[in-house]
């Protein structure tokens, strides 16, 4: 992954954990509130990039990825990007894509409810893994 993707993943992770961050630091919470209008777009980008890198870069070389620490963190980061991207983009996706199909809308809402309950830990994990992916 180039440097831009982990930075985007850190931003997405912090957005997902923004309610916890706002409780701990008012300044950081205010900074994240400025990014909130772009949450859906950031989520779609995370979702698409996470799926792309997971399907086309990690799955074909899965055995090699899990043997090295950097590859393992990259793989975990991609999975977290998919999950957090889905959570952040759900409002936008349901409005644009799922509104035409009631079954898809129901299933999407169920998945979003399940993931929203663990949104903060997923966001923190994504930010930490993306930071480690930058360092390693």
Short mmCIF file of C-alpha atoms in Angstrom, two decimals:
data_model
loop_
_atom_site.label_atom_id
_atom_site.label_comp_id
_atom_site.label_asym_id
_atom_site.label_seq_id
_atom_site.Cartn_x
_atom_site.Cartn_y
_atom_site.Cartn_z
CA UNK A 1 0.00 0.00 0.00
CA UNK A 2 1.27 3.46 -0.72
CA UNK A 3 1.31 6.14 1.96
CA UNK A 4 -2.04 7.73 1.05
CA UNK A 5 -4.14 4.64 1.82
CA UNK A 6 -2.94 4.17 5.43
CA UNK A 7 -3.44 7.90 6.05
CA UNK A 8 -6.99 7.62 4.71
CA UNK A 9 -7.50 4.53 6.88
CA UNK A 10 -6.31 6.44 9.96
CA UNK A 11 -8.76 9.26 9.19
CA UNK A 12 -11.59 6.75 8.67
CA UNK A 13 -10.73 4.96 11.91
CA UNK A 14 -10.71 8.22 13.82
CA UNK A 15 -14.06 9.18 12.26
CA UNK A 16 -15.53 5.83 13.33
CA UNK A 17 -14.28 6.40 16.87
CA UNK A 18 -15.12 10.11 16.88
CA UNK A 19 -17.67 9.89 19.71
CA UNK A 20 -15.06 8.40 22.04
CA UNK A 21 -12.39 10.83 20.87
CA UNK A 22 -14.73 13.80 21.42
CA UNK A 23 -15.28 12.66 25.01
CA UNK A 24 -11.53 12.51 25.65
CA UNK A 25 -10.42 15.64 23.78
CA UNK A 26 -12.68 18.51 22.82
CA UNK A 27 -10.18 19.90 20.29
CA UNK A 28 -9.85 16.56 18.50
CA UNK A 29 -13.62 16.14 18.59
CA UNK A 30 -14.08 19.54 16.95
CA UNK A 31 -11.54 18.67 14.25
CA UNK A 32 -13.36 15.40 13.51
CA UNK A 33 -16.71 17.22 13.35
CA UNK A 34 -15.31 19.18 10.39
CA UNK A 35 -14.78 15.86 8.57
CA UNK A 36 -18.24 14.49 9.43
CA UNK A 37 -19.95 15.85 6.27
CA UNK A 38 -17.48 13.80 4.23
CA UNK A 39 -17.99 10.63 6.28
CA UNK A 40 -20.01 8.84 3.58
CA UNK A 41 -17.51 9.61 0.84
CA UNK A 42 -14.56 8.60 3.03
CA UNK A 43 -16.44 5.41 3.89
CA UNK A 44 -17.08 4.55 0.23
CA UNK A 45 -13.41 5.14 -0.61
CA UNK A 46 -12.30 2.94 2.31
CA UNK A 47 -14.77 0.24 1.31
CA UNK A 48 -13.73 0.21 -2.35
CA UNK A 49 -9.99 0.37 -1.64
CA UNK A 50 -10.26 -2.26 1.10
CA UNK A 51 -12.15 -4.63 -1.21
CA UNK A 52 -9.76 -3.98 -4.10
CA UNK A 53 -6.58 -4.60 -2.13
CA UNK A 54 -8.08 -7.57 -0.30
CA UNK A 55 -9.42 -9.30 -3.42
CA UNK A 56 -6.62 -8.54 -5.86
CA UNK A 57 -3.51 -8.21 -3.72
CA UNK A 58 -4.02 -10.22 -0.53
CA UNK A 59 -6.18 -13.22 -1.43
CA UNK A 60 -3.97 -14.40 -4.31
CA UNK A 61 -0.93 -14.30 -2.01
CA UNK A 62 -2.58 -15.11 1.32
CA UNK A 63 -0.05 -17.69 2.49
CA UNK A 64 2.84 -15.29 1.88
CA UNK A 65 0.96 -12.39 3.54
CA UNK A 66 0.40 -14.13 6.85
CA UNK A 67 4.03 -15.19 7.20
CA UNK A 68 5.34 -11.65 7.64
CA UNK A 69 4.33 -9.08 10.24
CA UNK A 70 3.94 -6.25 7.74
CA UNK A 71 1.82 -8.43 5.47
CA UNK A 72 -0.36 -9.53 8.38
CA UNK A 73 -0.95 -5.94 9.49
CA UNK A 74 -1.71 -5.00 5.90
CA UNK A 75 -4.25 -7.83 5.64
CA UNK A 76 -5.91 -6.90 8.93
CA UNK A 77 -5.97 -3.24 7.86
CA UNK A 78 -7.71 -4.17 4.62
CA UNK A 79 -10.40 -6.16 6.44
CA UNK A 80 -10.92 -3.32 8.91
CA UNK A 81 -11.09 -0.84 6.00
CA UNK A 82 -13.94 -2.89 4.52
CA UNK A 83 -15.86 -3.02 7.81
CA UNK A 84 -15.33 0.61 8.82
CA UNK A 85 -15.91 1.74 5.23
CA UNK A 86 -19.27 -0.03 5.24
CA UNK A 87 -20.25 1.56 8.56
CA UNK A 88 -19.23 5.06 7.51
CA UNK A 89 -20.80 4.82 4.07
CA UNK A 90 -23.99 2.99 4.99
CA UNK A 91 -26.17 6.12 4.95
CA UNK A 92 -24.89 7.13 1.53
CA UNK A 93 -25.07 3.59 0.13
CA UNK A 94 -28.57 2.94 1.40
CA UNK A 95 -29.77 6.23 -0.08
CA UNK A 96 -28.15 5.72 -3.50
CA UNK A 97 -28.09 1.94 -4.01
CA UNK A 98 -30.22 0.02 -1.55
CA UNK A 99 -33.35 2.19 -1.64
CA UNK A 100 -34.60 0.44 -4.78
CA UNK A 101 -34.56 -3.07 -3.29
CA UNK A 102 -36.36 -3.69 0.02
CA UNK A 103 -34.63 -7.02 0.69
CA UNK A 104 -31.19 -5.51 0.17
CA UNK A 105 -32.16 -2.55 2.33
CA UNK A 106 -33.26 -4.86 5.18
CA UNK A 107 -30.11 -6.98 5.01
CA UNK A 108 -27.93 -3.89 4.81
CA UNK A 109 -29.67 -2.38 7.84
CA UNK A 110 -29.16 -5.59 9.82
CA UNK A 111 -25.47 -5.69 8.98
CA UNK A 112 -25.10 -1.99 9.78
CA UNK A 113 -26.79 -2.44 13.19
CA UNK A 114 -24.45 -5.30 14.08
CA UNK A 115 -21.35 -3.39 13.01
CA UNK A 116 -22.44 -0.10 14.56
CA UNK A 117 -22.43 -1.73 17.98
CA UNK A 118 -18.68 -2.31 17.57
CA UNK A 119 -17.94 0.81 15.53
CA UNK A 120 -15.64 2.45 18.10
CA UNK A 121 -13.38 -0.61 18.63
CA UNK A 122 -13.25 -1.18 14.86
CA UNK A 123 -12.32 2.46 14.29
CA UNK A 124 -9.57 2.37 16.90
CA UNK A 125 -8.25 -0.93 15.53
CA UNK A 126 -8.21 0.48 11.99
CA UNK A 127 -6.34 3.61 13.05
CA UNK A 128 -3.77 1.57 15.00
CA UNK A 129 -3.27 -1.03 12.24
CA UNK A 130 -2.97 1.63 9.56
CA UNK A 131 -0.40 3.45 11.69
CA UNK A 132 1.53 0.21 12.13
CA UNK A 133 1.29 -0.44 8.38
CA UNK A 134 2.88 2.98 7.83
CA UNK A 135 5.67 2.24 10.30
CA UNK A 136 6.37 -1.36 9.30
#
